[in-house]
């Protein structure tokens, strides 16, 4: 009777070599004492042992993929990939090189147990000679293959172990090198068992390996059919070594899942970059030069792209118009609405800028007619630099902050509703008389919201930050804005991911 063939369990390939849960009994004993032959294993014991190994492997993969799934930033996910992969293949150090094959970025090189200087040393090795080089070099012209290292769950795309047959595949960027053939490759992986005895290894690679103290490497391509080629992950061994078949199998399954997760984060990163670029293009690239006043602006865009904006434009009679505002929502729609409102406000300011209430009234009517589903806050100030006089009106916007040698206070403005909230918006204007050397700071609510504090505490934090501007910095509106930004949002919150945009517009009067 044929022995029963174990079936697949929970999608795990039954051909995976079992882990060493069962230890073979000794064949003899010291002194030549005969040892009775071991009893044959009980029926089903081998299958149970295999099942226990598969369950253990499934549990390990589940825990690692769960940890990876909790990452929502690209750098964090790359670090988690390196840590999990090192545990699976039994390495201590490694690096991951993210270079999407489409050339659209983003590109990252992240190390595990490797400092920036170590990564710099690796960059001195010719790219094609590095362990990850074959996987991140561009395809040859005319190559239409799209590498897919795995063709089914748990099985590698090629059963052949012939290094020569894999060393010439164009889909991985032409890595038919002596070192690759000597090391032995399979679809999606590259093994250097001993870098110091391997034939054909680039001398610079050997020199850098000796300097950094690693003697072997194991590389996996970051590629799936849906995600395409994203780059490669490399793990480094201190001594000549290579992972066994079981470790390689588990690492391959994990990296396949990680590549899909990384592809999603790459797309998020690209979208964020596009939104930031679009928002920046819709905002003034240069602030005007007007006698009697000096300007500076700071802008931080959230990951989704928001609708916060600012503007400064010269007006007739040597006047200056200043504006800040925020459109509700995020993404391309909010950015487009922000661009339309800003352009419209510029036109209204030129026609009737000396009356800020009329400017915002016209803007509110436009918003109700063209963006009925949106609301916006806005503040427009008509400045006369020669007189240091400011006439302003706000629609649901926070009051400006006056920062000077003898006072730091919020300007007195009337409470009003945001644009688009009422059938007909109307609010009285307010006047501010600035002193020589004082800076008027306009800002959006994102500055307050990013603190995470209640509104009253956020305003108190902003006031304290403005009051603490060193005297040596008060002559520079850019330095004033930077100090306020860093003080209100410490610990890198001014650059950290946040759903809120931040805008500061500072005007210092001579």
PDB file of C-alpha atoms in Angstrom, residues 286-291 295 311-322 346 349-350 380 382-383 385:
ATOM      1  CA  UNK A 286       7.448  85.491  -4.909  1.00  0.00           C
ATOM      2  CA  UNK A 287       6.112  88.139  -2.605  1.00  0.00           C
ATOM      3  CA  UNK A 288       5.973  91.694  -3.932  1.00  0.00           C
ATOM      4  CA  UNK A 289       8.356  94.430  -2.862  1.00  0.00           C
ATOM      5  CA  UNK A 290       6.492  97.438  -1.536  1.00  0.00           C
ATOM      6  CA  UNK A 291       8.148 100.425   0.068  1.00  0.00           C
ATOM      7  CA  UNK A 295       6.951  90.356   3.757  1.00  0.00           C
ATOM      8  CA  UNK A 311      -1.618  86.171  -1.122  1.00  0.00           C
ATOM      9  CA  UNK A 312       0.028  89.572  -1.270  1.00  0.00           C
ATOM     10  CA  UNK A 313      -0.463  91.983  -4.148  1.00  0.00           C
ATOM     11  CA  UNK A 314       0.397  95.631  -4.832  1.00  0.00           C
ATOM     12  CA  UNK A 315      -2.633  97.902  -5.207  1.00  0.00           C
ATOM     13  CA  UNK A 316      -3.125 101.417  -6.578  1.00  0.00           C
ATOM     14  CA  UNK A 317      -1.895 104.418  -4.576  1.00  0.00           C
ATOM     15  CA  UNK A 318       1.117 102.479  -3.167  1.00  0.00           C
ATOM     16  CA  UNK A 319      -1.195 100.258  -1.147  1.00  0.00           C
ATOM     17  CA  UNK A 320      -0.782  96.571  -0.412  1.00  0.00           C
ATOM     18  CA  UNK A 321      -3.375  93.805  -0.148  1.00  0.00           C
ATOM     19  CA  UNK A 322      -2.777  90.853   2.199  1.00  0.00           C
ATOM     20  CA  UNK A 346      -7.162  89.282  -6.501  1.00  0.00           C
ATOM     21  CA  UNK A 349      -9.042  93.526  -4.464  1.00  0.00           C
ATOM     22  CA  UNK A 350      -7.863  95.485  -7.489  1.00  0.00           C
ATOM     23  CA  UNK A 380      -8.381  90.449   3.671  1.00  0.00           C
ATOM     24  CA  UNK A 382      -5.860  96.716   2.924  1.00  0.00           C
ATOM     25  CA  UNK A 383      -2.523  98.168   4.008  1.00  0.00           C
ATOM     26  CA  UNK A 385       2.507 101.280   4.367  1.00  0.00           C
TER      27      UNK A 385
END
